[in-house]
Coordinates of C-alpha atoms in Angstrom, one line a residue:
X152 CA -13.4 5.3 -3.5
X153 CA -15.3 7.0 -0.7
X154 CA -16.4 10.3 -2.3
X155 CA -17.7 10.6 -5.8
X156 CA -18.0 6.9 -6.3
X157 CA -21.5 7.1 -7.8
X158 CA -20.4 9.7 -10.3
X159 CA -17.3 7.8 -11.3
X160 CA -19.3 4.7 -12.1
X161 CA -21.5 6.5 -14.7
X162 CA -21.1 6.7 -18.4
X163 CA -17.8 8.2 -19.7
X164 CA -19.3 9.0 -23.1
X165 CA -19.1 12.7 -22.3
X166 CA -15.3 12.5 -22.5
X167 CA -15.4 11.4 -26.1
X168 CA -16.2 13.4 -29.3
X169 CA -19.5 12.7 -30.9
X170 CA -18.0 11.8 -34.2
X171 CA -16.1 8.8 -32.7
X172 CA -19.2 7.4 -31.0
X173 CA -21.2 7.6 -34.2
X174 CA -18.5 6.2 -36.5
X175 CA -19.9 3.6 -38.8
X176 CA -23.4 4.6 -37.7
X177 CA -23.6 2.1 -34.9
X178 CA -25.7 3.7 -32.3
X179 CA -26.7 0.4 -30.8
X180 CA -23.2 0.0 -29.4
X181 CA -23.3 3.4 -27.9
X182 CA -26.5 2.7 -26.1
X183 CA -25.6 -0.6 -24.7
X184 CA -26.2 -0.9 -21.0
X185 CA -23.1 -0.3 -18.8
X186 CA -21.1 -3.3 -17.9
X187 CA -21.6 -4.6 -14.4
X188 CA -18.8 -3.9 -12.0
X189 CA -16.4 -6.8 -11.2
X190 CA -16.9 -7.4 -7.5
X191 CA -14.3 -9.5 -5.7
X192 CA -15.6 -11.6 -2.9
X193 CA -14.1 -11.5 0.6
X194 CA -12.8 -15.0 0.0
X195 CA -11.0 -13.9 -3.2
X196 CA -9.5 -10.9 -1.5
X197 CA -8.3 -13.0 1.5
X198 CA -6.8 -15.7 -0.8
X199 CA -5.0 -13.0 -2.7
X200 CA -3.9 -11.2 0.5
X201 CA -2.5 -14.5 2.0
X202 CA 0.0 -14.7 -0.9
X203 CA 1.8 -11.7 0.4
X204 CA 2.7 -13.3 3.7
X205 CA 5.6 -15.6 2.6
X206 CA 7.7 -12.6 1.3
X207 CA 7.0 -10.6 4.5
X208 CA 7.6 -13.5 6.9
X209 CA 10.9 -14.5 5.4
X210 CA 11.9 -10.9 4.7
X211 CA 11.2 -9.9 8.3
X212 CA 13.2 -12.7 9.7
X213 CA 16.1 -12.0 7.5
X214 CA 15.9 -8.2 7.8
X215 CA 15.8 -8.2 11.6
X216 CA 17.9 -11.2 12.5
X217 CA 20.3 -12.1 9.7
X218 CA 22.9 -9.5 10.7
X219 CA 23.0 -10.5 14.4
X220 CA 22.9 -14.1 13.4
X221 CA 26.0 -13.8 11.2
X222 CA 27.9 -11.8 13.8
X223 CA 26.9 -13.6 17.0
X224 CA 25.8 -17.1 16.0
X225 CA 27.7 -18.0 12.8
X226 CA 30.7 -16.0 14.1
X227 CA 31.3 -14.3 10.8
X228 CA 33.4 -11.2 11.1
X229 CA 31.8 -7.7 10.6
X230 CA 33.6 -7.1 7.4
X231 CA 32.6 -10.4 5.9
X232 CA 29.1 -10.0 7.2
X233 CA 28.9 -6.6 5.5
X234 CA 30.0 -8.2 2.2
X235 CA 27.4 -10.9 2.5
X236 CA 24.6 -8.5 3.3
X237 CA 25.5 -6.0 0.6
X238 CA 26.1 -8.5 -2.2
X239 CA 22.9 -10.5 -1.2
X240 CA 20.7 -7.3 -1.3
X241 CA 22.4 -6.1 -4.5
X242 CA 21.9 -9.4 -6.2
X243 CA 18.3 -9.5 -5.0
X244 CA 17.8 -6.1 -6.5
X245 CA 19.3 -7.2 -9.8
X246 CA 17.0 -10.2 -10.0
X247 CA 13.8 -8.1 -9.9
X248 CA 14.1 -6.6 -13.4
X249 CA 15.6 -9.9 -14.7
X250 CA 12.5 -11.8 -13.5
X251 CA 10.3 -9.0 -14.7
X252 CA 11.9 -9.4 -18.2
X253 CA 11.3 -13.1 -18.1
X254 CA 7.7 -12.7 -17.0
X255 CA 7.0 -10.1 -19.8
X256 CA 8.2 -12.8 -22.3
X257 CA 5.9 -15.5 -20.7
X258 CA 2.8 -16.5 -22.5
X259 CA -0.6 -17.0 -21.0
X260 CA -1.3 -20.6 -19.9
X261 CA -4.2 -22.4 -18.4
X262 CA -3.0 -21.2 -15.0
X263 CA -2.4 -17.7 -16.2
X264 CA 0.9 -15.9 -17.0
X265 CA 2.0 -15.2 -13.4
X266 CA 0.8 -18.2 -11.4
X267 CA 3.3 -20.7 -12.9
X268 CA 6.2 -18.6 -11.6
X269 CA 4.7 -18.7 -8.1
X270 CA 4.0 -22.4 -8.1
X271 CA 7.4 -23.6 -9.4
X272 CA 9.6 -21.3 -7.3
X273 CA 8.1 -22.2 -3.9
X274 CA 9.7 -25.6 -3.2
X275 CA 13.2 -24.5 -4.1
X276 CA 12.8 -21.3 -2.2
X277 CA 12.0 -23.0 1.1
X278 CA 15.0 -25.3 0.8
X279 CA 17.4 -22.4 0.2
X280 CA 15.8 -20.4 3.0
X281 CA 16.4 -23.3 5.5
X282 CA 20.1 -23.6 4.5
X283 CA 20.7 -19.9 5.2
X284 CA 20.1 -20.6 8.9
X285 CA 22.3 -23.7 8.9
X286 CA 25.9 -23.4 10.3
X287 CA 28.2 -25.7 8.2
X288 CA 30.8 -27.8 10.0
X289 CA 33.7 -26.5 7.9
X290 CA 35.2 -23.3 9.3
X291 CA 36.7 -22.2 6.0
X292 CA 34.4 -21.1 3.4
X293 CA 31.4 -20.2 5.6
X294 CA 31.2 -16.8 4.1
X295 CA 30.8 -18.4 0.6
X296 CA 28.1 -20.7 2.0
X297 CA 25.9 -17.9 3.4
X298 CA 26.5 -15.7 0.3
X299 CA 25.5 -18.6 -2.1
X300 CA 22.3 -19.6 -0.3
X301 CA 21.3 -16.0 0.5
X302 CA 21.6 -15.0 -3.2
X303 CA 19.8 -18.2 -4.3
X304 CA 16.9 -17.7 -1.9
X305 CA 16.5 -14.0 -2.9
X306 CA 16.4 -15.1 -6.6
X307 CA 13.7 -17.7 -5.9
X308 CA 11.6 -15.4 -3.6
X309 CA 11.8 -12.8 -6.4
X310 CA 10.3 -15.3 -8.8
X311 CA 7.4 -15.5 -6.3
X312 CA 7.0 -11.9 -5.3
X313 CA 7.4 -10.0 -8.6
X314 CA 4.5 -12.0 -10.3
X315 CA 2.5 -11.7 -7.1
X316 CA 2.9 -8.0 -7.0
X317 CA 1.9 -7.6 -10.7
X318 CA -1.1 -9.8 -9.9
X319 CA -2.7 -6.7 -8.4
X320 CA -3.5 -5.5 -11.9
X321 CA -5.1 -8.8 -12.9
X322 CA -7.5 -9.6 -10.1
X323 CA -10.0 -6.9 -11.2
X324 CA -10.3 -4.1 -13.6
X325 CA -12.1 -1.9 -11.0
X326 CA -9.8 0.6 -9.3
X327 CA -11.8 0.5 -6.0
X328 CA -11.7 -3.3 -5.9
X329 CA -7.9 -3.3 -6.4
X330 CA -7.6 -0.7 -3.6
X331 CA -9.7 -2.8 -1.3
X332 CA -7.7 -6.0 -2.2
X333 CA -4.5 -4.1 -1.6
X334 CA -5.7 -3.1 1.9
X335 CA -6.4 -6.8 2.6
X336 CA -3.0 -7.6 1.3
X337 CA -1.2 -5.0 3.4
X338 CA -3.1 -6.2 6.5
X339 CA -2.0 -9.8 5.9
X340 CA 1.5 -8.7 5.0
X341 CA 1.9 -6.8 8.3
X342 CA 0.5 -9.9 10.0
X343 CA 3.2 -11.8 8.2
X344 CA 5.8 -9.5 9.7
X345 CA 4.2 -10.1 13.1
X346 CA 4.5 -13.9 12.5
X347 CA 8.1 -13.6 11.3
X348 CA 9.0 -11.5 14.3
X349 CA 7.1 -13.7 16.8
X350 CA 8.3 -17.0 15.4
X351 CA 11.9 -16.0 14.9
X352 CA 12.2 -13.8 18.0
X353 CA 10.4 -16.0 20.5
X354 CA 12.0 -19.2 19.4
X355 CA 15.5 -17.7 19.2
X356 CA 14.9 -15.7 22.3
X357 CA 14.6 -18.9 24.3
X358 CA 18.2 -19.8 23.5
X359 CA 20.5 -16.8 24.1
X360 CA 24.0 -16.9 22.6
X361 CA 26.5 -17.2 25.4
X362 CA 29.0 -14.5 26.3
X363 CA 31.5 -14.1 29.2
X364 CA 33.5 -11.4 30.8
X365 CA 37.2 -10.9 30.1
X366 CA 39.8 -10.1 32.7
X367 CA 39.2 -6.4 32.4
X368 CA 35.5 -6.8 33.1
X369 CA 34.3 -6.1 29.5
X370 CA 32.0 -8.6 27.9
X371 CA 33.4 -10.8 25.0
X372 CA 32.3 -14.0 23.4
X373 CA 35.3 -15.4 21.6
X374 CA 35.9 -19.1 21.8
X375 CA 39.6 -18.7 21.4
X376 CA 39.9 -16.1 24.1
X377 CA 38.1 -18.0 26.8
X378 CA 38.2 -21.7 27.4
X379 CA 35.0 -21.7 29.4
X380 CA 33.1 -20.6 26.3
X381 CA 29.9 -22.7 26.2
X382 CA 29.9 -24.6 22.9
X383 CA 26.8 -26.4 23.9
X384 CA 24.9 -23.2 24.5
X385 CA 26.0 -21.9 21.0
X386 CA 24.8 -25.1 19.4
X387 CA 21.5 -24.7 21.2
X388 CA 21.1 -21.2 19.7
X389 CA 22.0 -22.6 16.2
X390 CA 19.3 -25.3 16.6
X391 CA 16.8 -22.6 17.6
X392 CA 17.4 -20.7 14.4
X393 CA 16.9 -23.9 12.4
X394 CA 13.6 -24.6 14.2
X395 CA 12.4 -21.1 13.4
X396 CA 13.4 -21.6 9.8
X397 CA 11.4 -24.8 9.6
X398 CA 8.3 -23.2 10.9
X399 CA 8.5 -20.2 8.6
X400 CA 9.2 -22.5 5.6
X401 CA 5.9 -24.4 6.4
X402 CA 4.0 -21.1 6.5
X403 CA 5.5 -20.2 3.1
X404 CA 4.2 -23.4 1.5
X405 CA 0.7 -23.1 3.1
X406 CA 0.2 -19.5 1.9
X407 CA 1.4 -20.3 -1.6
X408 CA -1.1 -23.2 -1.9
X409 CA -4.0 -20.9 -0.7
X410 CA -3.0 -18.2 -3.2
X411 CA -2.8 -20.7 -6.1
X412 CA -6.2 -22.2 -5.3
X413 CA -8.1 -19.1 -4.5
X414 CA -7.0 -16.5 -7.1
X415 CA -7.6 -16.4 -10.8
X416 CA -5.9 -14.0 -13.2
X417 CA -8.0 -11.8 -15.5
X418 CA -6.9 -10.2 -18.7
X419 CA -7.8 -6.7 -19.6
X420 CA -10.4 -6.6 -22.4
X421 CA -8.4 -4.2 -24.5
X422 CA -5.3 -6.3 -24.0
X423 CA -6.8 -9.3 -25.7
X424 CA -7.2 -7.3 -28.9
X425 CA -3.4 -6.8 -29.3
X426 CA -1.4 -9.3 -31.3
X427 CA 2.1 -8.0 -30.9
X428 CA 3.5 -7.7 -27.4
X429 CA 5.8 -4.8 -26.7
X430 CA 9.5 -5.7 -26.4
X431 CA 11.0 -5.6 -22.9
X432 CA 13.5 -2.9 -23.6
X433 CA 11.1 -0.7 -25.4
X434 CA 8.6 -1.2 -22.5
X435 CA 11.4 -0.3 -20.1
X436 CA 12.2 2.9 -21.9
X437 CA 8.6 3.9 -21.8
X438 CA 8.2 3.0 -18.1
X439 CA 11.3 4.9 -17.0
X440 CA 10.3 7.9 -19.0
X441 CA 6.8 8.0 -17.4
X442 CA 7.1 11.0 -15.0
X443 CA 4.7 10.0 -12.3
X444 CA 6.4 6.6 -11.9
X445 CA 9.9 8.2 -11.6
X446 CA 8.7 10.7 -9.0
X447 CA 6.8 8.0 -7.0
X448 CA 9.8 5.6 -6.8
X449 CA 12.2 8.5 -6.0
X450 CA 10.0 9.5 -3.0
X451 CA 9.5 6.0 -1.7
X452 CA 13.2 5.2 -2.3
X453 CA 14.2 7.5 0.5
X454 CA 11.4 6.6 2.9
X455 CA 11.9 2.9 2.4
X456 CA 15.6 3.3 3.1
X457 CA 14.7 5.0 6.4
X458 CA 12.6 2.1 7.6
X459 CA 15.1 -0.5 6.3
X460 CA 17.9 1.1 8.2
X461 CA 15.8 0.8 11.4
X462 CA 14.9 -2.7 10.5
X463 CA 18.5 -3.9 9.8
X464 CA 20.0 -2.4 13.0
X465 CA 17.1 -2.6 15.5
X466 CA 18.2 -5.8 17.1
X467 CA 21.7 -4.7 17.7
X468 CA 20.5 -1.2 18.9
X469 CA 18.2 -2.8 21.5
X470 CA 20.8 -5.3 22.6
X471 CA 23.8 -3.0 22.9
X472 CA 22.7 0.6 23.0
X473 CA 19.6 0.3 25.1
X474 CA 20.7 -2.8 26.9
X475 CA 17.6 -4.8 26.3
X476 CA 19.2 -8.1 25.2
X477 CA 16.2 -10.2 26.2
X478 CA 13.5 -7.7 25.2
X479 CA 14.2 -6.8 21.6
X480 CA 12.1 -9.6 20.1
X481 CA 9.1 -8.4 22.2
X482 CA 9.7 -4.8 21.1
X483 CA 9.6 -5.9 17.5
X484 CA 6.4 -7.7 18.2
X485 CA 4.9 -4.6 19.7
X486 CA 5.8 -2.6 16.6
X487 CA 4.3 -5.1 14.2
X488 CA 1.1 -5.6 16.2
X489 CA 0.6 -1.9 16.3
X490 CA 1.1 -1.7 12.5
X491 CA -1.4 -4.5 11.9
X492 CA -4.2 -2.9 13.9
X493 CA -3.7 0.5 12.2
X494 CA -3.7 -0.7 8.5
X495 CA -7.5 -0.5 8.3
X496 CA -7.3 3.0 9.8
X497 CA -4.9 4.1 7.1
X498 CA -7.0 2.5 4.4
X499 CA -10.0 4.6 5.6
X500 CA -7.8 7.7 5.9
X501 CA -6.5 7.5 2.3
X502 CA -10.0 7.0 0.9
X503 CA -11.3 10.0 2.9
X504 CA -8.5 12.5 2.5
X505 CA -6.5 11.2 -0.4
X506 CA -3.3 9.2 -0.8
X507 CA -0.8 12.1 -1.0
X508 CA -2.2 13.4 2.3
X509 CA -1.9 9.9 3.8
X510 CA 1.8 9.9 2.8
X511 CA 2.6 13.1 4.5
X512 CA 0.7 12.4 7.7
X513 CA 1.6 8.7 7.9
X514 CA 5.3 8.6 7.2
X515 CA 6.2 11.9 8.9
X516 CA 4.6 10.6 12.1
X517 CA 7.7 8.5 12.7
X518 CA 10.0 11.5 13.0
X519 CA 9.1 12.7 16.5
X520 CA 9.4 9.1 17.9
X521 CA 12.8 8.7 16.3
X522 CA 13.9 11.9 17.9
X523 CA 12.6 10.8 21.3
X524 CA 14.6 7.5 20.9
X525 CA 17.7 9.5 20.1
X526 CA 17.4 11.8 23.1
X527 CA 16.0 9.5 25.8
X528 CA 18.0 7.4 28.3
X529 CA 17.4 3.6 28.4
X530 CA 13.9 3.1 29.8
X531 CA 12.0 0.0 29.0
X532 CA 8.5 1.4 29.5
X533 CA 9.1 4.5 27.4
X534 CA 10.7 2.2 24.7
X535 CA 7.5 0.1 24.5
X536 CA 5.4 3.2 24.2
X537 CA 7.6 4.5 21.4
X538 CA 7.5 1.1 19.7
X539 CA 3.7 1.0 19.7
X540 CA 3.5 4.6 18.3
X541 CA 6.2 3.8 15.6
X542 CA 4.0 0.9 14.4
X543 CA 1.4 3.4 13.2
X544 CA 4.0 4.9 10.8
X545 CA 5.2 1.5 9.8
X546 CA 1.7 0.6 8.7
X547 CA 1.5 3.7 6.4
X548 CA 4.9 2.7 4.9
X549 CA 3.6 -0.7 4.2
X550 CA 0.3 0.3 2.6
X551 CA 0.9 3.4 0.6
X552 CA 3.5 2.4 -2.0
X553 CA 1.5 -0.6 -3.2
X554 CA -1.7 1.4 -3.1
X555 CA -0.3 4.2 -5.3
X556 CA 1.6 2.1 -7.8
X557 CA -1.6 0.8 -9.6
X558 CA -2.7 4.5 -10.1
X559 CA 0.6 5.2 -11.9
X560 CA 0.1 2.1 -14.1
X561 CA -3.5 3.2 -14.9
X562 CA -2.1 6.6 -15.9
X563 CA 0.5 4.9 -18.1
X564 CA -2.1 2.8 -19.9
X565 CA -4.0 5.9 -20.9
X566 CA -0.9 7.6 -22.3
X567 CA 0.4 4.4 -23.9
X568 CA -2.7 2.4 -24.7
X569 CA -0.9 -0.1 -26.9
X570 CA 1.9 -1.0 -24.4
X571 CA 0.5 -4.0 -22.6
X572 CA 2.4 -6.5 -20.5
X573 CA 4.4 -3.7 -18.8
X574 CA 3.0 -4.4 -15.3
X575 CA 5.9 -6.6 -14.2
X576 CA 8.4 -3.9 -15.3
X577 CA 6.7 -1.3 -13.1
X578 CA 6.6 -3.6 -10.0
X579 CA 10.1 -5.2 -10.5
X580 CA 11.9 -1.9 -11.0
X581 CA 10.3 -0.3 -8.1
X582 CA 11.5 -3.2 -5.9
X583 CA 14.9 -3.1 -7.7
X584 CA 15.7 0.5 -6.7
X585 CA 14.6 0.0 -3.1
X586 CA 16.4 -3.3 -2.6
X587 CA 19.6 -2.0 -4.2
X588 CA 19.7 1.1 -2.1
X589 CA 18.9 -0.9 1.0
X590 CA 21.7 -3.3 0.2
X591 CA 24.1 -0.3 0.0
X592 CA 22.8 1.1 3.2
X593 CA 22.9 -2.2 5.1
X594 CA 26.4 -3.0 3.9
X595 CA 27.7 0.5 4.8
X596 CA 26.0 0.3 8.3
X597 CA 27.6 -3.1 9.0
X598 CA 30.9 -1.8 7.8
X599 CA 30.6 1.3 10.0
X600 CA 30.2 -1.0 13.0
X601 CA 33.4 -2.7 12.0
X602 CA 35.2 0.6 11.9
X603 CA 33.7 1.6 15.3
X604 CA 35.2 -1.5 16.9
X605 CA 32.4 -4.0 17.0
X606 CA 33.2 -7.1 19.1
X607 CA 31.8 -10.3 17.6
X608 CA 29.2 -11.9 19.8
X609 CA 30.0 -9.5 22.6
X610 CA 27.6 -9.0 25.6
X611 CA 28.6 -5.3 25.5
X612 CA 30.2 -3.0 23.0
X613 CA 32.4 0.1 23.1
X614 CA 30.8 3.5 23.4
X615 CA 31.7 4.3 19.7
X616 CA 29.6 1.2 18.6
X617 CA 26.7 2.3 20.7
X618 CA 26.8 5.8 19.3
X619 CA 27.0 4.5 15.7
X620 CA 24.0 2.3 16.3
X621 CA 22.0 5.2 17.6
X622 CA 22.8 7.3 14.6
X623 CA 21.9 4.5 12.2
X624 CA 18.5 3.9 13.9
X625 CA 17.5 7.5 14.6
X626 CA 19.2 10.4 12.8
X627 CA 19.9 8.8 9.4
X628 CA 16.3 7.6 9.0
X629 CA 15.0 11.1 9.9
X630 CA 17.1 12.7 7.2
X631 CA 15.9 10.1 4.6
X632 CA 12.2 10.5 5.6
X633 CA 12.4 14.3 5.2
X634 CA 14.1 14.0 1.7
X635 CA 11.5 11.5 0.6
X636 CA 8.6 13.8 1.7
X637 CA 10.1 16.7 -0.2
X638 CA 10.2 14.5 -3.4
X639 CA 6.5 13.6 -2.9
X640 CA 5.7 17.2 -3.6
X641 CA 6.5 16.6 -7.2
X642 CA 4.1 13.5 -7.6
X643 CA 1.3 14.7 -9.9
X644 CA -1.5 12.1 -9.4
X645 CA -3.9 13.6 -6.9
X646 CA -7.5 12.5 -6.2
X647 CA -9.0 14.5 -9.0
X648 CA -6.5 13.1 -11.5
X649 CA -7.3 9.6 -10.3
X650 CA -11.0 10.1 -10.9
X651 CA -10.4 11.4 -14.4
X652 CA -8.2 8.4 -15.2
X653 CA -10.8 6.0 -13.8
X654 CA -13.5 7.4 -16.1
X655 CA -11.3 7.3 -19.2
X656 CA -10.1 3.8 -18.5
X657 CA -13.7 2.6 -18.1
X658 CA -14.5 4.1 -21.5
X659 CA -11.6 2.3 -23.0
X660 CA -12.6 -1.0 -21.5
X661 CA -16.2 -0.6 -22.6
X662 CA -15.1 0.2 -26.1
X663 CA -12.8 -2.9 -26.2
X664 CA -15.6 -5.1 -24.9
X665 CA -17.9 -4.0 -27.7
X666 CA -17.8 -6.7 -30.3
X667 CA -19.1 -4.5 -33.0
X668 CA -16.1 -2.1 -33.0
X669 CA -13.1 -2.7 -35.2
X670 CA -9.5 -2.4 -34.3
X671 CA -9.4 0.9 -36.2
X672 CA -12.1 2.4 -34.0
X673 CA -10.4 1.2 -30.9
X674 CA -7.1 2.8 -32.0
X675 CA -8.9 6.1 -32.7
X676 CA -10.6 6.0 -29.3
X677 CA -7.4 5.2 -27.5
X678 CA -5.6 8.1 -29.3
X679 CA -8.3 10.6 -28.3
X680 CA -8.2 9.3 -24.7

């Protein structure tokens, strides 16, 4: 990283007892020249980064628009919509460790261990994604249709995203190179959210769902309640969602092809010496008993929930509470563009001041803007200013979890040097906890709108619904952010610990790469480390 890089790249022999280095009287191996650092080219980093776009493009479209699509376009009731959203997210969470288990049992092929999962899941995923946004002709059983294809798509995109996330540990053995590639990835992923927001929002925004006034002057959009309801206009909106789905599916395929052609997996030198892979459940016990990992996912669990609550309810909040029915897609675009431009700033900040400091500064910066949204009256200019400022915090929330997780895995490898193949478990269970919790929160938030009296496809909502939306987008996220930041105080890996781990890991890799050393020597070295 920025400070102490030259010192970190030096020999780590000073960490090891002299007796081990002289075992078997092989001084030649001790004096061998240090191995040249693995440098990833900009092209390699870009190809790797592009692979993160499909998950973000589709996830952004589903996260911001699926709730309002089910309620106002597919005309699914709030209770049924809450069931679809909760079960879909819960199933999505369950598939992460399941896919992680299957990947851990996969053997290395000519394409690698992770790439086959990415390649073969892509065509099926885009079909399932397109069918989520299709309104079937039969009125009965629509809920089952959406639940089926939502769960199917989440399963297939998990088969893409879990191996892609674990790929971080296999593109380079250099910590600084992985951090740099992660910054590239986060920039492209935020660009993916911009694309998802722009494509879905702008295409759908051109075809607003119709709604008419009832006899009392309040806005409703029920076909059975008003014969002048515009079926043609609703069909136009449905076609707009299909068009947006087709464009996003095309981006999914292009990014998967670039990732497959531009990235090559690399095995750790010390991993190739092991003959017996660790079992999944033994690896799971070791991973979940690793203190830094538990503390990291606990902190990010609450902060991720905060941003997911905002994401899931933002469209409804802008439409009904703020009254910006035709502006919410532009507000989303402002947030994501701001996040995109500030990703490089956060990457510089975490290298200069440390990752824990970046967590406190970056994520807490959202709190004052959420408070401002809760207190202010509906004002479009102020809302745009708040949206741009909030994008700064969104960028930190994107970058930091995936930048810190490899540090935890490095720490685990030092404490469990013979437990290889656990990377998918680390990544899949991190995603599992955040997705399951987000499913619970999104299901509860949609159900709370039903209790508040939400009117399906209404142009306006009762005051109780508006107040509920404001609480879901402002006060609830603030509480979750503060809880998450308190938990981060327990996270033990600071910058000094990271430097120590880097030196020790480099010594382990150099030892494993030395052809003159036996497995017994390697075992003794790993035990001392």
